[in-house]
Coordinates of C-alpha atoms and ligand atoms in Angstrom, one line a residue:
M716 CA 0.0 0.0 0.0
D717 CA 1.2 3.5 -0.7
I718 CA 0.3 6.9 0.6
H719 CA 0.5 9.8 -1.8
D720 CA -0.7 13.1 -0.5
G721 CA -2.3 11.2 2.4
K722 CA -4.3 8.9 0.1
L723 CA -4.0 5.2 -0.5
V724 CA -3.1 4.7 -4.2
K725 CA -3.5 1.3 -5.8
F726 CA -2.0 1.2 -9.3
W727 CA -4.9 -0.4 -11.3
T728 CA -8.1 0.5 -9.7
D729 CA -7.8 4.0 -8.3
I730 CA -9.0 6.8 -10.4
W731 CA -6.3 8.8 -12.0
H732 CA -7.6 12.2 -13.2
P733 CA -8.0 12.7 -16.1
I734 CA -7.2 9.2 -17.3
G735 CA -9.7 7.1 -15.4
R736 CA -9.2 3.7 -13.9
L737 CA -6.2 2.1 -15.6
I738 CA -7.7 -1.4 -15.5
E739 CA -10.7 -0.1 -17.5
I740 CA -8.4 1.3 -20.2
V741 CA -6.2 -1.7 -20.9
G742 CA -8.1 -4.5 -19.2
D743 CA -6.5 -7.6 -17.8
R744 CA -4.7 -8.3 -21.0
G745 CA -2.9 -5.0 -20.8
R746 CA -2.1 -5.7 -17.1
L747 CA -0.5 -9.1 -18.1
K748 CA 1.5 -7.4 -20.9
L749 CA 3.0 -5.0 -18.3
G750 CA 3.6 -7.8 -15.9
I751 CA 2.0 -6.0 -13.0
T752 CA -0.1 -7.9 -10.4
T753 CA -3.7 -6.9 -9.7
S754 CA -2.9 -5.9 -6.2
A755 CA 0.1 -3.8 -7.1
C756 CA 0.5 -0.4 -5.4
I757 CA 2.4 2.6 -6.8
A758 CA 5.5 1.6 -4.8
D759 CA 5.7 -1.7 -6.7
V760 CA 5.7 0.1 -10.1
L761 CA 7.4 3.4 -9.3
V762 CA 10.8 2.5 -7.7
E763 CA 13.2 5.4 -6.9
N764 CA 11.0 7.7 -8.9
E765 CA 11.2 5.5 -12.1
W766 CA 8.3 3.6 -13.6
R767 CA 9.1 -0.1 -14.0
F768 CA 7.0 -1.0 -17.0
R769 CA 7.7 -4.1 -19.2
R770 CA 8.1 -3.2 -22.9
T771 CA 5.1 -3.8 -25.1
R772 CA 4.1 -3.1 -28.7
D773 CA 0.4 -2.6 -27.7
T774 CA -0.3 1.0 -28.6
T775 CA -3.2 1.4 -26.1
V776 CA -0.9 0.3 -23.3
Q777 CA 1.9 2.5 -24.6
N778 CA -0.4 5.5 -24.7
M779 CA -1.5 4.8 -21.1
I780 CA 2.1 4.6 -20.0
V781 CA 2.8 8.0 -21.5
K782 CA -0.2 9.5 -19.7
V783 CA 0.9 7.9 -16.4
Q784 CA 4.4 9.2 -16.8
E785 CA 3.0 12.7 -17.5
L786 CA 1.3 12.7 -14.1
G787 CA 4.6 13.3 -12.4
V788 CA 3.8 11.2 -9.3
V789 CA 6.4 11.5 -6.5
L790 CA 6.1 9.1 -3.6
E791 CA 6.5 10.5 -0.1
T792 CA 9.0 8.6 1.9
N793 CA 8.8 8.2 5.7
V794 CA 5.0 7.9 5.6
Q795 CA 3.4 4.9 7.2
D796 CA 1.2 2.8 4.9
E797 CA -2.4 2.9 5.9
V798 CA -5.7 1.5 4.6
L799 CA -8.3 4.1 3.8
W800 CA -12.0 3.8 2.7
K801 CA -12.9 5.4 -0.5
R802 CA -15.8 7.8 0.0
K803 CA -16.0 9.7 -3.2
D804 CA -14.0 9.7 -6.4
D805 CA -11.4 11.9 -4.8
E806 CA -12.0 11.4 -1.1
Y807 CA -10.7 8.9 1.3
G808 CA -11.2 8.4 5.0
R809 CA -10.4 6.2 8.0
E810 CA -14.0 5.6 9.0
F811 CA -16.2 3.2 7.1
S812 CA -19.4 4.7 5.8
A813 CA -22.0 2.2 4.5
A814 CA -23.8 5.0 2.6
A815 CA -20.6 6.3 0.9
T816 CA -19.5 2.7 0.1
W817 CA -23.0 2.0 -1.5
E818 CA -22.7 5.1 -3.6
Q819 CA -19.3 3.9 -4.8
I820 CA -20.5 0.4 -5.9
R821 CA -24.1 0.9 -7.0
C822 CA -25.1 1.3 -10.6
K823 CA -26.5 4.8 -11.0
R824 CA -29.4 5.6 -13.4
P825 CA -31.3 8.8 -14.0
V826 CA -34.0 9.5 -11.4
V827 CA -37.4 8.3 -12.7
V828 CA -40.3 10.8 -12.7
W829 CA -42.4 8.7 -10.3
S830 CA -39.6 8.3 -7.7
K831 CA -41.3 10.6 -5.1
L832 CA -44.5 8.5 -5.5
I833 CA -42.6 5.5 -4.1
W834 CA -39.9 7.0 -1.8
F835 CA -40.6 9.7 0.6
A836 CA -39.8 10.3 4.3
Q837 CA -43.3 9.4 5.6
G838 CA -43.6 6.3 3.5
V839 CA -43.3 2.7 4.8
P840 CA -40.9 0.3 2.9
R841 CA -43.4 -2.6 3.0
Y842 CA -46.1 -0.5 1.1
A843 CA -43.5 1.2 -1.0
F844 CA -42.2 -2.1 -2.3
I845 CA -45.5 -3.4 -3.5
T846 CA -46.3 0.0 -5.0
W847 CA -43.0 -0.1 -6.8
L848 CA -43.8 -3.5 -8.3
A849 CA -47.2 -2.1 -9.3
V850 CA -45.7 1.0 -11.0
K851 CA -43.3 -1.3 -12.9
D852 CA -46.3 -3.6 -13.7
R853 CA -44.4 -6.5 -12.2
L854 CA -47.1 -7.9 -9.9
S855 CA -48.1 -11.3 -11.0
T856 CA -51.7 -10.4 -12.0
G857 CA -54.0 -12.7 -13.9
S858 CA -53.1 -11.1 -17.2
K859 CA -49.6 -12.5 -16.7
M860 CA -50.9 -16.0 -16.0
P861 CA -51.5 -17.3 -19.6
A862 CA -47.7 -17.5 -19.9
W863 CA -47.9 -20.1 -17.1
G864 CA -50.8 -21.9 -18.7
Q865 CA -53.4 -20.5 -16.2
V866 CA -56.3 -18.1 -16.4
Q867 CA -57.1 -15.8 -13.5
C868 CA -60.1 -13.6 -13.4
C869 CA -60.5 -10.6 -11.1
V870 CA -61.5 -12.0 -7.7
F871 CA -63.4 -8.8 -6.9
C872 CA -65.7 -8.5 -9.9
G873 CA -65.1 -11.5 -12.2
E874 CA -63.5 -9.4 -15.0
P875 CA -61.7 -12.0 -17.2
D876 CA -58.6 -9.8 -17.8
E877 CA -57.1 -9.1 -14.5
T878 CA -54.5 -6.4 -15.3
R879 CA -52.6 -4.0 -13.1
N880 CA -54.8 -1.2 -14.4
H881 CA -57.9 -3.2 -13.7
L882 CA -56.9 -3.9 -10.1
F883 CA -55.8 -0.3 -9.5
F884 CA -58.3 1.1 -9.8
A885 CA -60.6 0.3 -12.7
C886 CA -62.2 -2.6 -10.8
P887 CA -65.5 -1.4 -9.2
Y888 CA -64.4 -2.8 -5.8
S889 CA -61.0 -1.1 -5.9
Y890 CA -62.3 2.2 -7.3
T891 CA -65.0 2.5 -4.6
L892 CA -62.4 1.7 -1.9
W893 CA -59.9 4.2 -3.4
L894 CA -62.5 7.0 -3.5
Q895 CA -63.5 6.3 0.1
V896 CA -59.9 6.3 1.3
I897 CA -58.9 9.6 -0.3
G898 CA -62.1 11.4 0.6
T899 CA -61.8 14.9 -0.7
L900 CA -58.0 14.9 -1.1
L901 CA -58.4 15.0 -4.9
R902 CA -61.0 17.4 -6.2
P903 CA -62.7 16.7 -8.7
P904 CA -62.5 13.0 -7.9
P905 CA -60.0 11.1 -10.1
S906 CA -61.1 8.8 -12.9
P907 CA -60.5 5.0 -12.4
D908 CA -57.6 5.2 -14.8
W909 CA -54.1 4.2 -13.4
N910 CA -52.2 6.8 -15.5
D911 CA -54.6 9.5 -14.7
I912 CA -54.4 8.8 -10.9
V913 CA -50.6 8.7 -10.9
A914 CA -50.5 12.0 -12.9
R915 CA -52.9 13.7 -10.6
I916 CA -50.9 12.7 -7.5
M917 CA -47.6 13.7 -9.1
A918 CA -49.0 17.0 -10.2
R919 CA -49.1 18.1 -6.5
S920 CA -46.1 19.8 -4.9
V921 CA -44.4 16.9 -3.0
R922 CA -44.1 19.1 0.1
S923 CA -47.8 19.7 0.5
L924 CA -49.6 17.8 3.2
Q925 CA -52.2 16.6 0.7
S926 CA -49.4 15.1 -1.4
I927 CA -47.9 13.2 1.5
L928 CA -51.4 11.9 2.4
L929 CA -52.3 11.0 -1.2
R930 CA -49.0 9.1 -1.7
L931 CA -49.5 7.3 1.6
A932 CA -53.1 6.5 0.7
F933 CA -52.0 5.3 -2.7
Q934 CA -49.4 2.9 -1.3
V935 CA -51.5 1.6 1.6
S936 CA -54.5 1.0 -0.7
I937 CA -52.4 -0.8 -3.3
Y938 CA -50.8 -2.9 -0.6
Y939 CA -54.1 -3.9 1.1
L940 CA -55.9 -4.5 -2.3
W941 CA -53.1 -6.8 -3.4
K942 CA -53.3 -8.6 0.0
E943 CA -57.1 -8.9 -0.1
R944 CA -56.8 -10.2 -3.7
N945 CA -54.3 -12.9 -2.6
E946 CA -56.3 -13.8 0.5
R947 CA -59.5 -14.3 -1.6
R948 CA -57.6 -16.4 -4.1
H949 CA -56.5 -18.6 -1.2
G950 CA -60.1 -19.1 0.0
Q951 CA -60.3 -16.5 2.8
P952 CA -63.6 -14.8 3.3
A953 CA -64.1 -11.6 1.3
K954 CA -64.0 -8.3 3.1
P955 CA -66.6 -5.7 2.0
V956 CA -65.3 -2.3 0.8
A957 CA -66.3 -0.5 4.0
Q958 CA -64.3 -2.9 6.1
S959 CA -61.2 -2.7 3.9
A960 CA -61.5 1.1 3.8
K961 CA -61.7 1.2 7.6
F962 CA -58.6 -0.9 7.9
I963 CA -56.6 1.2 5.4
E964 CA -57.7 4.4 7.1
K965 CA -56.6 3.1 10.5
T966 CA -53.2 2.1 9.0
I967 CA -52.7 5.6 7.6
R968 CA -53.7 7.3 10.9
Q969 CA -51.2 5.1 12.7
R970 CA -48.5 6.1 10.3
I971 CA -49.4 9.8 10.6
M972 CA -49.1 9.4 14.4
S973 CA -45.7 7.7 14.1
T974 CA -44.3 10.6 12.1
K975 CA -44.6 12.7 15.3
Y976 CA -46.1 15.4 13.0
Y977 CA -47.1 17.6 15.9
E978 CA -43.4 18.2 16.7
K979 CA -42.4 19.1 13.2
Q980 CA -43.0 22.5 11.6
K981 CA -43.4 21.0 8.1
L982 CA -45.9 18.3 9.2
K983 CA -48.0 20.2 11.6
G984 CA -51.6 19.9 10.5
L985 CA -51.0 16.5 8.8
M986 CA -53.7 14.7 10.9
Q987 CA -56.1 17.6 10.7
C988 CA -55.7 17.6 6.9
W989 CA -56.4 13.9 6.9
F990 CA -59.6 14.3 9.0
S991 CA -60.8 17.3 7.1
A992 CA -60.6 15.2 3.8
R993 CA -63.1 12.8 5.3
Q994 CA -65.7 15.2 6.6
P995 CA -69.1 14.2 5.1
Ligands
ZN153 ZN1 -62.4 -6.4 -10.8

Protein backbone atom coordinates (compact mmCIF):
# COMPACT_ATOMS: atom_id res chain seq x y z
CA MET A 1 0.00 0.00 0.00
CA ASP A 2 1.19 3.51 -0.68
CA ILE A 3 0.27 6.87 0.60
CA HIS A 4 0.46 9.76 -1.79
CA ASP A 5 -0.68 13.12 -0.46
CA GLY A 6 -2.25 11.22 2.39
CA LYS A 7 -4.25 8.95 0.09
CA LEU A 8 -4.01 5.24 -0.51
CA VAL A 9 -3.11 4.70 -4.16
CA LYS A 10 -3.51 1.35 -5.83
CA PHE A 11 -2.02 1.18 -9.28
CA TRP A 12 -4.86 -0.37 -11.26
CA THR A 13 -8.13 0.47 -9.67
CA ASP A 14 -7.84 3.97 -8.28
CA ILE A 15 -8.98 6.83 -10.37
CA TRP A 16 -6.28 8.85 -12.03
CA HIS A 17 -7.56 12.16 -13.19
CA PRO A 18 -7.95 12.73 -16.06
CA ILE A 19 -7.17 9.23 -17.27
CA GLY A 20 -9.71 7.15 -15.38
CA ARG A 21 -9.23 3.66 -13.94
CA LEU A 22 -6.23 2.06 -15.59
CA ILE A 23 -7.71 -1.41 -15.48
CA GLU A 24 -10.69 -0.14 -17.50
CA ILE A 25 -8.39 1.33 -20.16
CA VAL A 26 -6.20 -1.66 -20.94
CA GLY A 27 -8.08 -4.50 -19.21
CA ASP A 28 -6.52 -7.62 -17.78
CA ARG A 29 -4.70 -8.31 -21.05
CA GLY A 30 -2.87 -5.00 -20.76
CA ARG A 31 -2.06 -5.75 -17.15
CA LEU A 32 -0.48 -9.08 -18.13
CA LYS A 33 1.51 -7.37 -20.88
CA LEU A 34 2.98 -4.98 -18.35
CA GLY A 35 3.60 -7.80 -15.88
CA ILE A 36 2.02 -5.95 -12.95
CA THR A 37 -0.09 -7.86 -10.41
CA THR A 38 -3.71 -6.85 -9.75
CA SER A 39 -2.92 -5.90 -6.16
CA ALA A 40 0.12 -3.79 -7.09
CA CYS A 41 0.50 -0.41 -5.44
CA ILE A 42 2.40 2.56 -6.81
CA ALA A 43 5.52 1.62 -4.85
CA ASP A 44 5.68 -1.70 -6.72
CA VAL A 45 5.72 0.06 -10.08
CA LEU A 46 7.38 3.37 -9.25
CA VAL A 47 10.76 2.53 -7.75
CA GLU A 48 13.15 5.35 -6.89
CA ASN A 49 10.96 7.65 -8.93
CA GLU A 50 11.25 5.51 -12.06
CA TRP A 51 8.34 3.63 -13.58
CA ARG A 52 9.08 -0.07 -14.05
CA PHE A 53 6.95 -1.02 -17.04
CA ARG A 54 7.65 -4.07 -19.18
CA ARG A 55 8.13 -3.18 -22.85
CA THR A 56 5.12 -3.76 -25.08
CA ARG A 57 4.09 -3.09 -28.69
CA ASP A 58 0.45 -2.61 -27.72
CA THR A 59 -0.28 1.03 -28.62
CA THR A 60 -3.18 1.38 -26.14
CA VAL A 61 -0.90 0.26 -23.33
CA GLN A 62 1.89 2.51 -24.62
CA ASN A 63 -0.44 5.52 -24.68
CA MET A 64 -1.53 4.77 -21.14
CA ILE A 65 2.08 4.58 -19.99
CA VAL A 66 2.79 8.00 -21.54
CA LYS A 67 -0.19 9.49 -19.68
CA VAL A 68 0.86 7.87 -16.41
CA GLN A 69 4.38 9.22 -16.77
CA GLU A 70 3.01 12.70 -17.49
CA LEU A 71 1.28 12.69 -14.10
CA GLY A 72 4.60 13.33 -12.38
CA VAL A 73 3.83 11.25 -9.28
CA VAL A 74 6.39 11.54 -6.49
CA LEU A 75 6.14 9.11 -3.60
CA GLU A 76 6.50 10.47 -0.12
CA THR A 77 8.99 8.61 1.94
CA ASN A 78 8.81 8.23 5.73
CA VAL A 79 5.03 7.92 5.60
CA GLN A 80 3.44 4.86 7.20
CA ASP A 81 1.22 2.76 4.93
CA GLU A 82 -2.41 2.93 5.87
CA VAL A 83 -5.69 1.46 4.62
CA LEU A 84 -8.32 4.08 3.81
CA TRP A 85 -11.95 3.77 2.71
CA LYS A 86 -12.90 5.41 -0.53
CA ARG A 87 -15.81 7.83 0.03
CA LYS A 88 -16.02 9.74 -3.22
CA ASP A 89 -14.00 9.65 -6.44
CA ASP A 90 -11.40 11.87 -4.83
CA GLU A 91 -12.03 11.45 -1.12
CA TYR A 92 -10.67 8.86 1.31
CA GLY A 93 -11.16 8.41 5.03
CA ARG A 94 -10.35 6.16 7.97
CA GLU A 95 -13.96 5.60 9.04
CA PHE A 96 -16.19 3.19 7.12
CA SER A 97 -19.41 4.68 5.80
CA ALA A 98 -22.02 2.22 4.50
CA ALA A 99 -23.82 5.01 2.61
CA ALA A 100 -20.64 6.28 0.90
CA THR A 101 -19.55 2.74 0.05
CA TRP A 102 -22.96 1.97 -1.46
CA GLU A 103 -22.66 5.14 -3.56
CA GLN A 104 -19.30 3.86 -4.82
CA ILE A 105 -20.46 0.41 -5.87
CA ARG A 106 -24.05 0.95 -6.96
CA CYS A 107 -25.10 1.31 -10.57
CA LYS A 108 -26.47 4.82 -11.04
CA ARG A 109 -29.35 5.57 -13.37
CA PRO A 110 -31.33 8.78 -14.02
CA VAL A 111 -34.03 9.48 -11.42
CA VAL A 112 -37.44 8.30 -12.67
CA VAL A 113 -40.31 10.80 -12.69
CA TRP A 114 -42.36 8.69 -10.27
CA SER A 115 -39.57 8.26 -7.68
CA LYS A 116 -41.30 10.56 -5.15
CA LEU A 117 -44.46 8.50 -5.50
CA ILE A 118 -42.56 5.53 -4.06
CA TRP A 119 -39.86 6.96 -1.82
CA PHE A 120 -40.59 9.74 0.64
CA ALA A 121 -39.85 10.29 4.33
CA GLN A 122 -43.34 9.44 5.57
CA GLY A 123 -43.61 6.27 3.47
CA VAL A 124 -43.32 2.71 4.77
CA PRO A 125 -40.93 0.32 2.95
CA ARG A 126 -43.41 -2.58 2.98
CA TYR A 127 -46.06 -0.54 1.14
CA ALA A 128 -43.51 1.24 -1.04
CA PHE A 129 -42.16 -2.08 -2.31
CA ILE A 130 -45.54 -3.40 -3.49
CA THR A 131 -46.30 0.00 -5.02
CA TRP A 132 -42.97 -0.05 -6.81
CA LEU A 133 -43.85 -3.47 -8.26
CA ALA A 134 -47.25 -2.09 -9.30
CA VAL A 135 -45.70 0.99 -10.96
CA LYS A 136 -43.31 -1.26 -12.87
CA ASP A 137 -46.28 -3.56 -13.66
CA ARG A 138 -44.40 -6.51 -12.21
CA LEU A 139 -47.10 -7.87 -9.89
CA SER A 140 -48.14 -11.35 -10.99
CA THR A 141 -51.65 -10.35 -12.01
CA GLY A 142 -53.99 -12.67 -13.91
CA SER A 143 -53.05 -11.08 -17.24
CA LYS A 144 -49.55 -12.49 -16.74
CA MET A 145 -50.86 -15.99 -16.01
CA PRO A 146 -51.49 -17.29 -19.58
CA ALA A 147 -47.71 -17.54 -19.92
CA TRP A 148 -47.90 -20.09 -17.09
CA GLY A 149 -50.85 -21.91 -18.65
CA GLN A 150 -53.38 -20.48 -16.16
CA VAL A 151 -56.26 -18.06 -16.43
CA GLN A 152 -57.08 -15.81 -13.50
CA CYS A 153 -60.13 -13.59 -13.41
CA CYS A 154 -60.49 -10.61 -11.07
CA VAL A 155 -61.53 -12.03 -7.68
CA PHE A 156 -63.41 -8.84 -6.86
CA CYS A 157 -65.68 -8.53 -9.89
CA GLY A 158 -65.06 -11.49 -12.23
CA GLU A 159 -63.49 -9.41 -15.03
CA PRO A 160 -61.68 -12.00 -17.19
CA ASP A 161 -58.60 -9.84 -17.83
CA GLU A 162 -57.05 -9.10 -14.46
CA THR A 163 -54.48 -6.45 -15.35
CA ARG A 164 -52.62 -4.00 -13.12
CA ASN A 165 -54.82 -1.17 -14.43
CA HIS A 166 -57.94 -3.17 -13.70
CA LEU A 167 -56.92 -3.91 -10.10
CA PHE A 168 -55.75 -0.33 -9.52
CA PHE A 169 -58.31 1.13 -9.80
CA ALA A 170 -60.61 0.32 -12.72
CA CYS A 171 -62.24 -2.56 -10.81
CA PRO A 172 -65.50 -1.36 -9.16
CA TYR A 173 -64.37 -2.79 -5.80
CA SER A 174 -60.96 -1.06 -5.90
CA TYR A 175 -62.31 2.21 -7.27
CA THR A 176 -65.03 2.48 -4.62
CA LEU A 177 -62.44 1.70 -1.94
CA TRP A 178 -59.91 4.19 -3.35
CA LEU A 179 -62.48 7.01 -3.48
CA GLN A 180 -63.52 6.28 0.08
CA VAL A 181 -59.92 6.28 1.32
CA ILE A 182 -58.87 9.57 -0.31
CA GLY A 183 -62.08 11.39 0.61
CA THR A 184 -61.77 14.92 -0.73
CA LEU A 185 -57.97 14.89 -1.11
CA LEU A 186 -58.41 14.98 -4.90
CA ARG A 187 -61.03 17.35 -6.22
CA PRO A 188 -62.65 16.71 -8.68
CA PRO A 189 -62.46 12.98 -7.90
CA PRO A 190 -59.97 11.08 -10.11
CA SER A 191 -61.07 8.79 -12.92
CA PRO A 192 -60.47 5.03 -12.37
CA ASP A 193 -57.56 5.18 -14.83
CA TRP A 194 -54.13 4.25 -13.39
CA ASN A 195 -52.17 6.78 -15.47
CA ASP A 196 -54.62 9.53 -14.67
CA ILE A 197 -54.40 8.80 -10.93
CA VAL A 198 -50.59 8.72 -10.94
CA ALA A 199 -50.47 11.97 -12.95
CA ARG A 200 -52.94 13.68 -10.61
CA ILE A 201 -50.92 12.69 -7.51
CA MET A 202 -47.61 13.68 -9.11
CA ALA A 203 -49.04 17.04 -10.19
CA ARG A 204 -49.09 18.13 -6.54
CA SER A 205 -46.12 19.77 -4.87
CA VAL A 206 -44.44 16.89 -3.02
CA ARG A 207 -44.05 19.08 0.06
CA SER A 208 -47.76 19.71 0.50
CA LEU A 209 -49.59 17.82 3.23
CA GLN A 210 -52.16 16.64 0.66
CA SER A 211 -49.40 15.12 -1.44
CA ILE A 212 -47.94 13.23 1.53
CA LEU A 213 -51.40 11.88 2.43
CA LEU A 214 -52.27 11.01 -1.16
CA ARG A 215 -49.04 9.08 -1.67
CA LEU A 216 -49.52 7.30 1.63
CA ALA A 217 -53.15 6.48 0.73
CA PHE A 218 -52.05 5.31 -2.71
CA GLN A 219 -49.42 2.95 -1.29
CA VAL A 220 -51.49 1.57 1.58
CA SER A 221 -54.49 1.03 -0.74
CA ILE A 222 -52.39 -0.85 -3.31
CA TYR A 223 -50.82 -2.94 -0.55
CA TYR A 224 -54.11 -3.94 1.05
CA LEU A 225 -55.90 -4.48 -2.26
CA TRP A 226 -53.12 -6.80 -3.36
CA LYS A 227 -53.28 -8.57 0.03
CA GLU A 228 -57.08 -8.88 -0.12
CA ARG A 229 -56.85 -10.19 -3.69
CA ASN A 230 -54.32 -12.86 -2.63
CA GLU A 231 -56.29 -13.84 0.46
CA ARG A 232 -59.47 -14.32 -1.58
CA ARG A 233 -57.57 -16.40 -4.10
CA HIS A 234 -56.53 -18.64 -1.23
CA GLY A 235 -60.09 -19.10 -0.03
CA GLN A 236 -60.26 -16.53 2.77
CA PRO A 237 -63.59 -14.75 3.31
CA ALA A 238 -64.12 -11.58 1.28
CA LYS A 239 -64.05 -8.26 3.09
CA PRO A 240 -66.61 -5.70 1.97
CA VAL A 241 -65.34 -2.32 0.76
CA ALA A 242 -66.30 -0.52 3.97
CA GLN A 243 -64.33 -2.95 6.13
CA SER A 244 -61.22 -2.75 3.93
CA ALA A 245 -61.47 1.05 3.82
CA LYS A 246 -61.69 1.21 7.61
CA PHE A 247 -58.59 -0.91 7.91
CA ILE A 248 -56.63 1.19 5.41
CA GLU A 249 -57.71 4.43 7.11
CA LYS A 250 -56.60 3.08 10.48
CA THR A 251 -53.20 2.11 9.05
CA ILE A 252 -52.75 5.60 7.60
CA ARG A 253 -53.75 7.26 10.90
CA GLN A 254 -51.22 5.11 12.74
CA ARG A 255 -48.53 6.07 10.26
CA ILE A 256 -49.39 9.77 10.63
CA MET A 257 -49.10 9.39 14.42
CA SER A 258 -45.72 7.68 14.14
CA THR A 259 -44.28 10.58 12.10
CA LYS A 260 -44.64 12.74 15.27
CA TYR A 261 -46.11 15.38 12.95
CA TYR A 262 -47.07 17.56 15.94
CA GLU A 263 -43.40 18.16 16.74
CA LYS A 264 -42.41 19.14 13.20
CA GLN A 265 -43.04 22.48 11.61
CA LYS A 266 -43.42 21.04 8.11
CA LEU A 267 -45.86 18.32 9.16
CA LYS A 268 -48.03 20.25 11.60
CA GLY A 269 -51.60 19.90 10.50
CA LEU A 270 -51.04 16.52 8.80
CA MET A 271 -53.65 14.72 10.93
CA GLN A 272 -56.05 17.64 10.68
CA CYS A 273 -55.66 17.61 6.89
CA TRP A 274 -56.43 13.88 6.90
CA PHE A 275 -59.57 14.28 8.98
CA SER A 276 -60.85 17.29 7.07
CA ALA A 277 -60.60 15.24 3.83
CA ARG A 278 -63.09 12.77 5.27
CA GLN A 279 -65.73 15.16 6.56
CA PRO A 280 -69.12 14.20 5.12
ZN1 LIG B 1 -62.39 -6.44 -10.78
